[in-house]
Amino acid sequence: REDGRVSSVSVQQLIEQISCVNKAKMIDHVGGVEEGAYEIYNCVEKIIKQDILGCEMTDLEGKDLGNKEDSAAPEEEVFGDVLWDAHDEQEQMEAFQQASNSTCELGFEKYFERLNDLVAAPAPIPPLLVSGGPGSGKSLLLSKWIQLQQKHSPNTLILYHFVGRPMSTSSESALIIKRLTLKLMQHSWLVSPLTFDPAKLLEEFPRWLEKLSARHQGSIIIIIDSIDQIQQAEKHMKWLIDPLPVNVRVIVSVNVETCPQAWRLWPTLHLDPLNSKDVKSLISAECNSANVKLTKEQEKKLERHCRSATTCNALYVTLLGKTIACVGNTGNIDEILQQCCQCQDTVSLYRLVLRSIQESLQSDKEKGLLREILCVIGVSHNGVSESELMELYPELTSAVLASLLHSLHKMCLLTYGCGLLKFQHLQAWEMVKLEYMEAGENVISAYRQKLVEYFTMQLSQDRVTWRSADELPWLFQQQGDKQKLHKCLLNLFVSQNLYKRGHFAELLSYWQLVGKDKSSMAAEYFDSLKEYEKSSEGEESMICLADLYETLGRFLKDLGLLSQAVAPLQRSLEIRETALDPDHPRVAQSLHQLAGVYVQWKKFGNAEQLYKQALEISENAYGAEHPRVARELDALATLYQKQNKYEQAEQLRKKSFKIRQKAARQKGSLCGFALLRQRALQLEELTLGKDTPDNARTLNELGVLYYLQNNLETAELFLKRSLEMRERVLGSDHPDCAQSLNNLAALYNEKKHYDKAEELYEKALNIRRRALAPDHPSLAYTVKHLAVLYKKMGKLDKAVPLYELAVEIRQKSFGPKHPSVATALVNLAVLYCQMKKQIEALPLYERALKIYEDSFGHMHPRVGETLKNLAVLSYERGDFEKAAELYKRAMEIKEAETLLIGGKATSRHSSSGDTFSLKSALSPNAFLEHGQR
């Protein structure tokens, strides 16, 4: 519309048509097509974030930096310096959804019980092997079971990976292991450097699993579907043979014929062929969806046919049902039934399906296009998009393509994955090779060549997309054309695209194929960059050049070539400072990457200065509470930890964690919202259902999740319902009731309703004292928070016995000389000082000082803090000489300590234990308890 008026009759007609459509969205725009498309993109993004994910739309990016790309680095915000491919993650989510699409359970209940037994079995336990023939329903079983686990065991962390076709990206072992490690890191809120070297990544995975599983409060289940399709699975998945951590269970599925020999000794769940009842229900479901009715005689004929091992698996029977349903309304069912009965396996039934699609086509031209589409999809690395098919075959119209794809998708030949068309099952691709490629490698090579020409043409137009980077080097590798592969790799944008999406192992394997070692590869890249720099003019191309230099530096750092990595990173820094501005965020990015090299090189002084510069620039550009600032704080914390400066590291980590937590809330932590929405779907079931411990636990989880989103009123409702249900079902003295009481108390404390919080904490403490061991973590949790509450309310006499109990619990848990005990002693001493009981406080401070000195050495900041507290105590008692001596020692430690970034003055009686509130504790679970500990 222009000036509020419609610009043409056709637009008026369109508006009239859609005005009656519910939830239609109209965007007013007059201008260019690209600008209009951008408007629509923004609108769709907003709908997804607000309506689907429930995120608050807040501007966290701070100042307008004049470049949209500056605000888009999700992988670095979440995972420090680890490169994360959102496309690979989306592909896995879609694979899971497709696997679980079937509505038929196929008698899986007996298998679910076996899988549940595995989770409940005592450790250590080897992986469980789910075996069966191709198309027997392994993926369907695992995806349905995952859904059940997510519903009934919300504290269980489930990591899954569905391997697609052999040689596709989803079957690359290094990418699978990196993805699993990053998912573990994400769930444990850990940001740590991760190696990119494929061999080291595979070697270090068991250690990561051990470390990260220890941080998780519940069980961890790792599921890898079709693990036998991974390239060199036995060699690259050696960690499966090692003993697993106690709270980790692993389930893998394999085809019976291709299962490695060593794995056959593991406990195995074999999927039986479908029984006649399952066959009948599966075929009936397909026929009913198309309003097709079978006679008793036809049903019996099908039942007799589906009795051999190859004709009674889930895929074969599904395909059979679809074939009958497809022709049932238009053709002769007996005739198609006769043809189906001649097909004794899934591949031959797929061939019948393909021929029926061919017969439905009106011309030889359309049949030829059907062949081309299937063959070109088959020879690609990861699939082909619809737009690519239209460009590959200009004679292919939208109408014909839509019709063909509808038939191929409906009959389980093709599916969509991240916008790419690919084969739904391996047997469909096997059938296409038999039908169209009997001439063998020559035909396959010809179709690959067609894709090579298409993507090469894209490169020549300076159009390097993730698609050309994914397909072209792989196609050259398959064709055995090392010369062209080498030339392709030296296209800096292709290599940059692969590297930035974390496909490091793939990039390295290509270089190994062309026979180049790491050093010669580095030299060739550097020469190419120098050549490219000669033709770079203007600000835009110089910024692009800086990006390429940075990518090369990071790549060399990951290869361990530290001395060679410095030059490109330094050059990137120089270009950005000149082309942009010395205070631009991209300069901070260069400083950060250069510092990372110095850390690995153990040149900690150089690294510290660079990190501090990067921090200052990020704070000025984004504000002090942006995730980019948290990244710099994390980097500095890691650096201090390497230098044994634990106090500085701890302070920075706390500050970083607060920023990340706040940002996650503001953006609508996707993980939290996904869980929240998932639980919300169960509300009706909970309202109408019976009182059970499981439903009470889910209500508690909902309360916690609403609390995390700062929706305290709704959180209170759910936590109260959880408590009431637990009291009815389990009795008011059950430990689960103590958990609900504790969570409600934390919520009232947050709302400053201290009297209510006090009453509930006291009830929780009484239950836990009776029900739990004296050193149980849950008991310690309630003791600590009730003591802090008493202190806040000025009820110091009531707080004393709890602070004393906290010291006892820590002594039982860690031993009398542990730093944690010293912290509890300091907390008690601080309390005595507030009560003017300096005589009682003195021996506590002295004992804490001894523990800190023995644990951390005489110059540690905690020793300095305790000396300062002792100095104040001596001063108040009139022993000025001793006070001066202690204070002098404290100041010596303070001066020796590196100035803390963002540090605050310590309170008069500082204490490591009582200086932060519930919400700043080092775990998202610290303020409310999610489930059984």
Coordinates of C-alpha atoms in Angstrom, one line a residue, residues 89-620:
E89 CA 22.3 -29.3 15.2
Q90 CA 19.1 -28.5 13.3
E91 CA 19.7 -31.6 11.1
Q92 CA 19.7 -33.8 14.3
M93 CA 16.6 -32.2 15.6
E94 CA 14.8 -32.9 12.3
A95 CA 16.1 -36.5 12.2
F96 CA 14.7 -37.1 15.6
Q97 CA 11.3 -35.7 14.7
Q98 CA 11.2 -37.8 11.5
A99 CA 12.1 -40.9 13.3
S100 CA 9.4 -40.4 15.8
N101 CA 6.7 -39.5 13.3
S102 CA 4.9 -42.8 13.1
T103 CA 1.8 -43.1 15.3
C104 CA 2.0 -46.9 15.5
E105 CA 3.8 -48.3 18.5
L106 CA 4.3 -51.8 17.0
G107 CA 4.3 -53.6 20.3
F108 CA 7.3 -51.6 21.6
E109 CA 6.1 -51.8 25.2
K110 CA 8.2 -54.9 25.9
Y111 CA 11.3 -53.2 24.5
F112 CA 10.6 -50.0 26.5
E113 CA 10.7 -52.2 29.7
R114 CA 14.2 -53.5 28.7
L115 CA 15.5 -50.0 28.0
N116 CA 14.1 -48.8 31.3
D117 CA 15.9 -51.7 33.1
L118 CA 19.2 -50.6 31.5
V119 CA 18.8 -47.1 33.0
A120 CA 17.9 -48.5 36.4
A121 CA 20.7 -51.1 36.5
P122 CA 23.6 -50.6 38.9
A123 CA 26.9 -49.3 37.3
P124 CA 29.3 -50.2 35.7
I125 CA 27.3 -51.4 32.7
P126 CA 28.5 -51.8 29.0
P127 CA 26.5 -50.1 26.2
L128 CA 23.2 -51.8 25.2
L129 CA 23.1 -52.9 21.6
V130 CA 19.7 -52.5 19.8
S131 CA 19.9 -54.7 16.7
G132 CA 17.7 -55.6 13.9
G133 CA 17.6 -55.8 10.1
P134 CA 17.3 -52.7 7.8
G135 CA 13.9 -51.1 8.3
S136 CA 13.0 -53.1 11.4
G137 CA 12.1 -49.9 13.4
K138 CA 15.2 -49.3 15.5
S139 CA 15.1 -45.5 14.9
L140 CA 11.4 -45.4 15.7
L141 CA 11.9 -47.4 18.9
L142 CA 14.7 -45.2 20.2
S143 CA 12.9 -41.9 19.3
K144 CA 9.7 -43.0 21.0
W145 CA 11.6 -44.1 24.1
I146 CA 13.5 -40.8 24.2
Q147 CA 10.1 -39.0 24.2
L148 CA 8.9 -41.1 27.1
Q149 CA 12.1 -40.5 29.1
Q150 CA 11.9 -36.7 28.5
K151 CA 8.3 -36.8 29.8
H152 CA 8.8 -39.0 32.8
S153 CA 12.4 -38.3 33.8
P154 CA 13.0 -34.6 33.3
N155 CA 16.2 -34.7 35.4
T156 CA 17.8 -37.2 32.9
L157 CA 20.0 -35.6 30.3
I158 CA 19.5 -37.4 27.0
L159 CA 22.0 -36.8 24.2
Y160 CA 21.1 -38.4 20.9
H161 CA 22.7 -38.6 17.4
F162 CA 20.9 -40.1 14.4
V163 CA 23.5 -41.2 11.8
G164 CA 22.2 -40.6 8.3
R165 CA 23.6 -42.1 5.1
P166 CA 27.2 -43.4 5.1
M167 CA 29.7 -40.7 4.0
S168 CA 27.2 -37.9 4.9
T169 CA 28.3 -35.2 7.4
S170 CA 26.1 -36.9 10.1
S171 CA 28.3 -40.0 9.9
E172 CA 31.7 -38.3 10.6
S173 CA 33.0 -39.5 13.9
A174 CA 34.9 -36.3 14.9
L175 CA 31.8 -34.2 14.3
I176 CA 29.7 -36.6 16.3
I177 CA 32.0 -36.6 19.3
K178 CA 32.5 -32.8 19.2
R179 CA 28.7 -32.3 19.1
L180 CA 28.2 -34.7 22.1
T181 CA 30.9 -32.9 24.1
L182 CA 29.5 -29.5 23.4
K183 CA 26.0 -30.6 24.4
L184 CA 27.4 -31.8 27.7
M185 CA 29.3 -28.6 28.2
Q186 CA 26.1 -26.6 27.4
H187 CA 24.1 -28.4 30.0
S188 CA 26.7 -28.1 32.7
W189 CA 27.2 -24.3 32.0
L190 CA 30.9 -25.0 31.4
V191 CA 32.9 -22.9 29.0
S192 CA 36.3 -24.5 28.4
P193 CA 38.8 -24.7 25.5
L194 CA 38.2 -27.8 23.4
T195 CA 40.7 -29.3 21.0
F196 CA 39.8 -29.4 17.3
D197 CA 42.4 -32.1 16.4
P198 CA 40.2 -35.1 15.4
A199 CA 42.6 -37.7 16.9
K200 CA 42.8 -35.8 20.2
L201 CA 39.1 -35.1 20.3
L202 CA 38.3 -38.8 20.1
E203 CA 41.1 -39.6 22.6
E204 CA 40.0 -37.0 25.1
F205 CA 36.2 -37.7 25.0
P206 CA 36.2 -40.3 27.8
R207 CA 37.9 -37.7 30.1
W208 CA 35.4 -35.0 29.1
L209 CA 32.5 -37.5 29.8
E210 CA 33.9 -38.3 33.2
K211 CA 34.4 -34.6 34.1
L212 CA 31.1 -33.3 32.8
S213 CA 29.0 -36.2 34.1
A214 CA 30.3 -35.5 37.6
R215 CA 28.8 -32.0 37.3
H216 CA 25.3 -33.3 36.3
Q217 CA 22.9 -34.0 39.1
G218 CA 20.9 -36.8 37.3
S219 CA 21.6 -39.6 34.9
I220 CA 23.0 -39.1 31.4
I221 CA 21.9 -41.3 28.5
I222 CA 23.8 -41.2 25.2
I223 CA 22.0 -42.7 22.2
I224 CA 23.6 -43.2 18.8
D225 CA 21.3 -44.6 16.1
S226 CA 22.8 -46.5 13.2
I227 CA 26.3 -46.3 14.7
D228 CA 27.6 -49.0 12.3
Q229 CA 27.1 -46.4 9.5
I230 CA 29.9 -44.2 11.0
Q231 CA 33.1 -44.4 9.0
Q232 CA 35.5 -46.8 10.7
A233 CA 33.1 -47.0 13.7
E234 CA 35.1 -49.6 15.7
K235 CA 38.3 -47.5 15.5
H236 CA 36.7 -44.1 16.2
M237 CA 34.3 -45.2 18.9
K238 CA 36.9 -47.0 21.1
W239 CA 35.5 -45.1 24.2
L240 CA 32.5 -47.4 24.1
I241 CA 34.7 -50.3 25.3
D242 CA 36.1 -48.3 28.3
P243 CA 34.1 -48.4 31.6
L244 CA 31.5 -45.6 31.6
P245 CA 31.0 -43.1 34.5
V246 CA 28.5 -44.4 37.1
N247 CA 25.6 -42.0 36.0
V248 CA 26.1 -42.6 32.2
R249 CA 24.3 -45.2 30.1
V250 CA 24.9 -45.7 26.4
I251 CA 22.5 -47.2 23.8
V252 CA 23.6 -47.8 20.2
S253 CA 21.6 -49.4 17.3
V254 CA 23.1 -51.5 14.6
N255 CA 22.1 -53.6 11.6
V256 CA 22.6 -57.3 12.4
E257 CA 24.8 -57.8 9.3
T258 CA 27.2 -54.9 9.8
C259 CA 27.7 -54.9 13.6
P260 CA 31.4 -55.1 14.5
Q261 CA 32.4 -58.4 16.0
A262 CA 33.8 -57.0 19.2
W263 CA 30.5 -55.3 20.0
R264 CA 28.4 -58.5 19.7
L265 CA 29.4 -59.5 23.3
W266 CA 27.5 -56.5 24.7
P267 CA 24.0 -57.0 26.1
T268 CA 21.7 -57.0 23.1
L269 CA 18.0 -56.0 22.5
H270 CA 17.0 -57.6 19.2
L271 CA 13.9 -56.4 17.4
D272 CA 11.7 -59.3 16.5
P273 CA 9.9 -59.4 13.2
L274 CA 6.4 -57.9 13.4
N275 CA 3.6 -60.3 14.4
S276 CA 0.4 -60.6 12.4
K277 CA -1.5 -58.3 14.7
D278 CA 1.1 -55.5 14.2
V279 CA 1.2 -56.0 10.5
K280 CA -2.6 -55.8 10.3
S281 CA -2.8 -52.6 12.4
L282 CA 0.0 -50.9 10.4
I283 CA -1.7 -51.6 7.1
S284 CA -5.1 -50.7 8.4
A285 CA -3.8 -47.4 9.7
E286 CA -2.4 -46.5 6.2
C287 CA -5.6 -47.6 4.5
N288 CA -7.9 -45.8 6.9
S289 CA -6.1 -42.6 6.3
A290 CA -7.0 -42.9 2.6
N291 CA -10.5 -44.2 3.3
V292 CA -9.6 -47.5 1.7
K293 CA -11.4 -50.7 3.0
L294 CA -9.9 -54.1 2.5
T295 CA -11.9 -57.3 2.3
K296 CA -11.4 -60.2 4.7
E297 CA -9.8 -62.2 1.9
Q298 CA -7.4 -59.4 1.0
E299 CA -6.4 -59.0 4.7
K300 CA -5.7 -62.8 4.9
K301 CA -3.6 -62.6 1.8
L302 CA -1.5 -59.8 3.2
E303 CA -1.1 -61.6 6.5
R304 CA 0.1 -64.8 4.7
H305 CA 2.6 -62.7 2.6
C306 CA 4.1 -60.8 5.6
R307 CA 5.6 -63.8 7.3
S308 CA 9.2 -64.0 6.1
A309 CA 12.0 -62.1 7.8
T310 CA 12.2 -59.6 4.9
T311 CA 8.5 -59.0 4.5
C312 CA 7.4 -58.4 8.1
N313 CA 9.7 -55.6 9.1
A314 CA 8.3 -52.2 9.9
L315 CA 9.5 -50.3 6.8
Y316 CA 8.3 -53.0 4.3
V317 CA 4.9 -53.2 5.9
T318 CA 4.5 -49.4 6.1
L319 CA 5.5 -49.1 2.4
L320 CA 3.1 -51.9 1.5
G321 CA 0.2 -50.1 3.3
K322 CA 1.0 -46.8 1.6
T323 CA 1.1 -48.6 -1.8
I324 CA -2.3 -50.2 -1.3
A325 CA -3.8 -46.9 0.1
C326 CA -2.4 -44.9 -2.8
V327 CA -4.1 -46.9 -5.6
G328 CA -7.0 -48.1 -3.5
N329 CA -9.5 -45.4 -4.6
T330 CA -8.5 -45.3 -8.2
G331 CA -7.2 -48.8 -9.2
N332 CA -7.7 -52.5 -8.7
I333 CA -6.7 -53.5 -5.1
D334 CA -6.4 -57.2 -6.0
E335 CA -4.1 -56.4 -8.9
I336 CA -1.8 -54.2 -6.8
L337 CA -1.9 -56.8 -4.1
Q338 CA -0.7 -59.4 -6.5
Q339 CA 2.2 -57.2 -7.6
C340 CA 3.2 -56.4 -4.0
C341 CA 3.2 -60.1 -3.1
Q342 CA 5.9 -60.7 -5.8
C343 CA 8.2 -58.3 -4.0
Q344 CA 10.1 -60.3 -1.4
D345 CA 12.1 -57.5 0.2
T346 CA 12.0 -53.7 0.7
V347 CA 14.2 -52.8 -2.2
S348 CA 12.0 -54.7 -4.7
L349 CA 8.9 -53.1 -3.1
Y350 CA 10.5 -49.6 -3.5
R351 CA 11.1 -50.5 -7.2
L352 CA 7.4 -51.2 -7.6
V353 CA 6.6 -47.9 -5.9
L354 CA 8.9 -46.0 -8.3
R355 CA 7.4 -47.7 -11.4
S356 CA 3.9 -46.8 -10.3
I357 CA 5.0 -43.1 -9.9
Q358 CA 6.6 -43.3 -13.4
E359 CA 3.4 -44.6 -14.9
S360 CA 1.4 -41.8 -13.3
L361 CA 3.6 -39.2 -15.2
Q362 CA 2.2 -37.8 -18.4
S363 CA 5.3 -37.6 -20.6
D364 CA 8.8 -39.1 -21.2
K365 CA 10.2 -35.7 -20.3
E366 CA 8.7 -35.9 -16.8
K367 CA 10.0 -39.5 -16.4
G368 CA 13.5 -38.3 -17.4
L369 CA 13.3 -35.5 -14.9
L370 CA 12.3 -38.0 -12.2
R371 CA 15.4 -40.0 -12.9
E372 CA 17.6 -36.9 -12.9
I373 CA 16.3 -35.7 -9.6
L374 CA 16.7 -39.1 -7.8
C375 CA 20.2 -39.7 -9.2
V376 CA 21.6 -36.2 -8.5
I377 CA 20.3 -36.4 -4.9
G378 CA 21.8 -39.8 -4.5
V379 CA 25.4 -38.8 -5.6
S380 CA 25.5 -35.6 -3.5
H381 CA 27.2 -35.3 -0.1
N382 CA 24.3 -34.2 2.0
G383 CA 21.3 -33.8 -0.4
V384 CA 20.1 -31.1 -2.9
S385 CA 17.7 -28.2 -2.4
E386 CA 14.6 -27.5 -4.6
S387 CA 16.1 -24.2 -5.8
E388 CA 19.3 -26.1 -6.8
L389 CA 17.3 -28.6 -8.8
M390 CA 15.5 -25.8 -10.6
E391 CA 18.9 -24.3 -11.5
L392 CA 20.4 -27.6 -12.5
Y393 CA 17.5 -28.4 -14.7
P394 CA 16.1 -25.2 -16.3
E395 CA 13.4 -27.2 -18.1
L396 CA 12.0 -28.3 -14.7
T397 CA 8.9 -26.2 -13.8
S398 CA 7.7 -25.5 -10.3
A399 CA 4.5 -27.3 -10.9
V400 CA 6.2 -30.5 -12.1
L401 CA 8.8 -30.4 -9.3
A402 CA 6.1 -29.9 -6.6
S403 CA 4.0 -32.9 -8.0
L404 CA 7.1 -35.2 -8.2
L405 CA 8.3 -34.3 -4.7
H406 CA 4.8 -34.8 -3.3
S407 CA 4.7 -38.4 -4.6
L408 CA 8.3 -39.2 -3.7
H409 CA 7.8 -37.8 -0.1
K410 CA 4.4 -39.5 0.4
M411 CA 5.8 -42.9 -0.6
C412 CA 8.9 -42.7 1.7
L413 CA 11.5 -42.3 -1.0
L414 CA 12.6 -38.7 -0.2
T415 CA 12.5 -36.6 2.9
Y416 CA 13.6 -33.0 3.8
G417 CA 16.5 -32.3 6.1
C418 CA 17.4 -28.7 6.8
G419 CA 15.8 -27.7 3.5
L420 CA 17.7 -30.3 1.5
L421 CA 16.1 -33.3 -0.2
K422 CA 17.6 -36.6 0.7
F423 CA 16.6 -40.3 0.7
Q424 CA 14.4 -41.3 3.6
H425 CA 15.9 -44.8 3.8
L426 CA 19.1 -46.4 2.6
Q427 CA 17.0 -49.1 0.7
A428 CA 15.4 -46.3 -1.4
W429 CA 18.9 -45.2 -2.6
E430 CA 19.9 -48.9 -3.2
M431 CA 16.8 -49.3 -5.4
V432 CA 17.6 -46.1 -7.4
K433 CA 21.1 -47.4 -8.1
L434 CA 19.7 -50.7 -9.3
E435 CA 17.0 -49.0 -11.4
Y436 CA 19.0 -46.2 -13.0
M437 CA 22.7 -46.9 -12.5
E438 CA 23.3 -50.4 -13.6
A439 CA 26.2 -49.2 -15.7
G440 CA 28.0 -48.5 -12.4
E441 CA 30.6 -46.0 -11.5
N442 CA 30.6 -44.2 -14.9
V443 CA 26.9 -43.1 -14.4
I444 CA 27.6 -42.1 -10.8
S445 CA 30.7 -40.1 -12.0
A446 CA 28.6 -38.3 -14.7
Y447 CA 26.0 -37.1 -12.2
R448 CA 28.8 -36.0 -9.8
Q449 CA 30.4 -34.1 -12.6
K450 CA 27.1 -32.3 -13.2
L451 CA 27.1 -31.2 -9.5
V452 CA 30.8 -30.2 -9.7
E453 CA 30.1 -28.0 -12.7
Y454 CA 27.1 -26.4 -10.9
F455 CA 29.0 -25.6 -7.7
T456 CA 32.2 -24.5 -9.6
M457 CA 30.1 -22.0 -11.5
Q458 CA 28.9 -20.6 -8.1
L459 CA 32.5 -20.2 -7.0
S460 CA 33.4 -18.4 -10.2
Q461 CA 30.6 -15.9 -9.4
D462 CA 32.3 -15.2 -6.0
R463 CA 29.3 -16.9 -4.4
V464 CA 30.7 -19.1 -1.7
T465 CA 27.9 -20.5 0.3
W466 CA 27.8 -23.3 2.9
R467 CA 26.4 -25.5 0.2
S468 CA 29.3 -25.1 -2.2
A469 CA 31.8 -25.5 0.7
D470 CA 29.9 -28.7 1.8
E471 CA 29.6 -30.3 -1.6
L472 CA 32.5 -29.3 -3.9
P473 CA 35.6 -30.5 -2.0
W474 CA 33.7 -33.8 -1.2
L475 CA 32.8 -34.3 -4.8
F476 CA 36.4 -33.8 -5.9
Q477 CA 37.5 -36.3 -3.2
Q478 CA 34.9 -38.9 -4.5
Q479 CA 36.1 -38.3 -8.1
G480 CA 39.7 -38.7 -7.0
D481 CA 40.6 -35.4 -8.6
K482 CA 43.4 -34.2 -6.3
Q483 CA 44.5 -31.3 -8.5
K484 CA 41.0 -29.7 -8.5
L485 CA 40.5 -30.5 -4.8
H486 CA 43.8 -28.7 -4.0
K487 CA 42.7 -25.7 -6.0
C488 CA 39.3 -25.7 -4.3
L489 CA 40.9 -25.8 -0.9
L490 CA 43.1 -22.7 -1.7
N491 CA 39.9 -20.8 -2.3
L492 CA 40.1 -19.0 1.0
F493 CA 36.4 -18.6 1.3
V494 CA 35.7 -22.3 0.9
S495 CA 38.2 -23.2 3.7
Q496 CA 36.9 -20.4 5.9
N497 CA 33.4 -21.6 5.5
L498 CA 34.2 -25.2 6.5
Y499 CA 36.4 -24.1 9.4
K500 CA 34.0 -21.5 10.9
R501 CA 31.3 -24.2 11.0
G502 CA 33.5 -26.5 12.9
H503 CA 34.2 -29.0 10.1
F504 CA 37.9 -29.0 11.0
A505 CA 38.4 -32.8 10.6
E506 CA 36.8 -32.7 7.2
L507 CA 39.1 -29.9 6.1
L508 CA 42.2 -31.7 7.5
S509 CA 41.3 -34.9 5.7
Y510 CA 41.1 -33.1 2.3
W511 CA 44.6 -31.7 2.8
Q512 CA 45.9 -35.1 3.8
L513 CA 44.4 -36.5 0.6
V514 CA 46.3 -34.0 -1.6
G515 CA 49.5 -35.1 0.3
K516 CA 50.3 -31.9 2.2
D517 CA 51.6 -31.9 5.8
K518 CA 50.6 -29.2 8.3
S519 CA 53.5 -26.8 7.6
S520 CA 53.3 -26.8 3.9
M521 CA 49.5 -26.3 4.1
A522 CA 50.0 -23.3 6.4
A523 CA 52.6 -21.8 4.0
E524 CA 50.3 -22.2 1.0
Y525 CA 47.4 -20.6 2.8
F526 CA 49.6 -17.7 3.8
D527 CA 50.9 -17.2 0.3
S528 CA 47.3 -17.2 -1.1
L529 CA 46.3 -14.6 1.5
K530 CA 49.3 -12.4 0.6
E531 CA 48.2 -12.6 -3.1
Y532 CA 44.6 -11.8 -2.2
E533 CA 45.7 -8.8 -0.2
K534 CA 47.3 -7.2 -3.3
S535 CA 43.8 -6.9 -4.9
S536 CA 42.0 -5.8 -1.7
E537 CA 41.0 -2.2 -1.8
G538 CA 38.3 -0.3 0.1
E539 CA 37.1 -0.7 3.7
E540 CA 34.7 -3.6 2.9
S541 CA 37.4 -5.8 1.3
M542 CA 39.9 -5.0 4.0
I543 CA 37.4 -6.1 6.7
C544 CA 36.9 -9.3 4.7
L545 CA 40.7 -9.7 4.5
A546 CA 41.0 -9.3 8.3
D547 CA 38.4 -12.1 8.7
L548 CA 40.4 -14.4 6.5
Y549 CA 43.7 -13.7 8.3
E550 CA 41.9 -14.4 11.6
T551 CA 40.5 -17.7 10.3
L552 CA 43.9 -18.8 9.2
G553 CA 45.5 -17.9 12.6
R554 CA 42.8 -19.8 14.5
F555 CA 43.2 -22.8 12.2
L556 CA 47.0 -22.9 12.7
K557 CA 46.5 -22.5 16.4
D558 CA 44.2 -25.5 16.4
L559 CA 46.8 -27.5 14.4
G560 CA 49.4 -26.7 17.1
L561 CA 51.4 -24.5 14.8
L562 CA 51.6 -21.6 17.4
S563 CA 54.6 -19.7 16.0
Q564 CA 53.0 -19.7 12.5
A565 CA 49.6 -18.6 14.0
V566 CA 50.9 -15.3 15.5
A567 CA 51.6 -13.6 12.1
P568 CA 48.1 -13.9 10.5
L569 CA 46.4 -13.0 13.8
Q570 CA 48.7 -10.0 14.3
R571 CA 47.9 -8.9 10.7
S572 CA 44.2 -9.3 11.3
L573 CA 44.5 -7.0 14.3
E574 CA 46.5 -4.4 12.4
I575 CA 43.9 -4.3 9.5
R576 CA 40.9 -4.0 11.9
E577 CA 42.5 -1.2 13.9
T578 CA 43.2 0.7 10.7
A579 CA 40.0 -0.1 8.7
L580 CA 37.6 0.1 11.6
D581 CA 38.6 1.8 14.8
P582 CA 40.9 0.8 17.7
D583 CA 37.9 0.5 19.9
H584 CA 35.7 -1.6 17.5
P585 CA 34.4 -4.9 18.9
R586 CA 36.2 -6.8 16.0
V587 CA 39.5 -5.5 17.3
A588 CA 38.5 -7.1 20.7
Q589 CA 37.9 -10.3 18.7
S590 CA 41.5 -10.1 17.2
L591 CA 43.0 -9.4 20.7
H592 CA 41.1 -12.4 22.1
Q593 CA 42.3 -14.8 19.5
L594 CA 45.9 -13.6 19.7
A595 CA 45.8 -14.0 23.5
G596 CA 44.6 -17.6 23.0
V597 CA 47.8 -18.4 21.1
Y598 CA 50.0 -16.8 23.9
V599 CA 48.1 -18.9 26.5
Q600 CA 48.9 -22.1 24.7
W601 CA 52.5 -20.9 24.3
K602 CA 52.6 -20.3 28.1
K603 CA 53.4 -16.6 27.6
F604 CA 50.8 -15.7 30.2
G605 CA 51.9 -12.0 30.7
N606 CA 51.3 -11.2 27.0
A607 CA 48.0 -13.0 27.1
E608 CA 46.8 -11.2 30.2
Q609 CA 47.4 -7.7 28.7
L610 CA 45.6 -8.7 25.4
Y611 CA 42.6 -10.2 27.3
K612 CA 42.3 -7.1 29.5
Q613 CA 42.3 -4.8 26.3
A614 CA 39.6 -7.1 24.7
L615 CA 37.6 -6.9 27.9
E616 CA 37.7 -3.0 28.1
I617 CA 36.7 -2.7 24.4
S618 CA 33.8 -5.2 24.8
E619 CA 32.5 -3.4 27.9
N620 CA 32.6 0.0 26.2

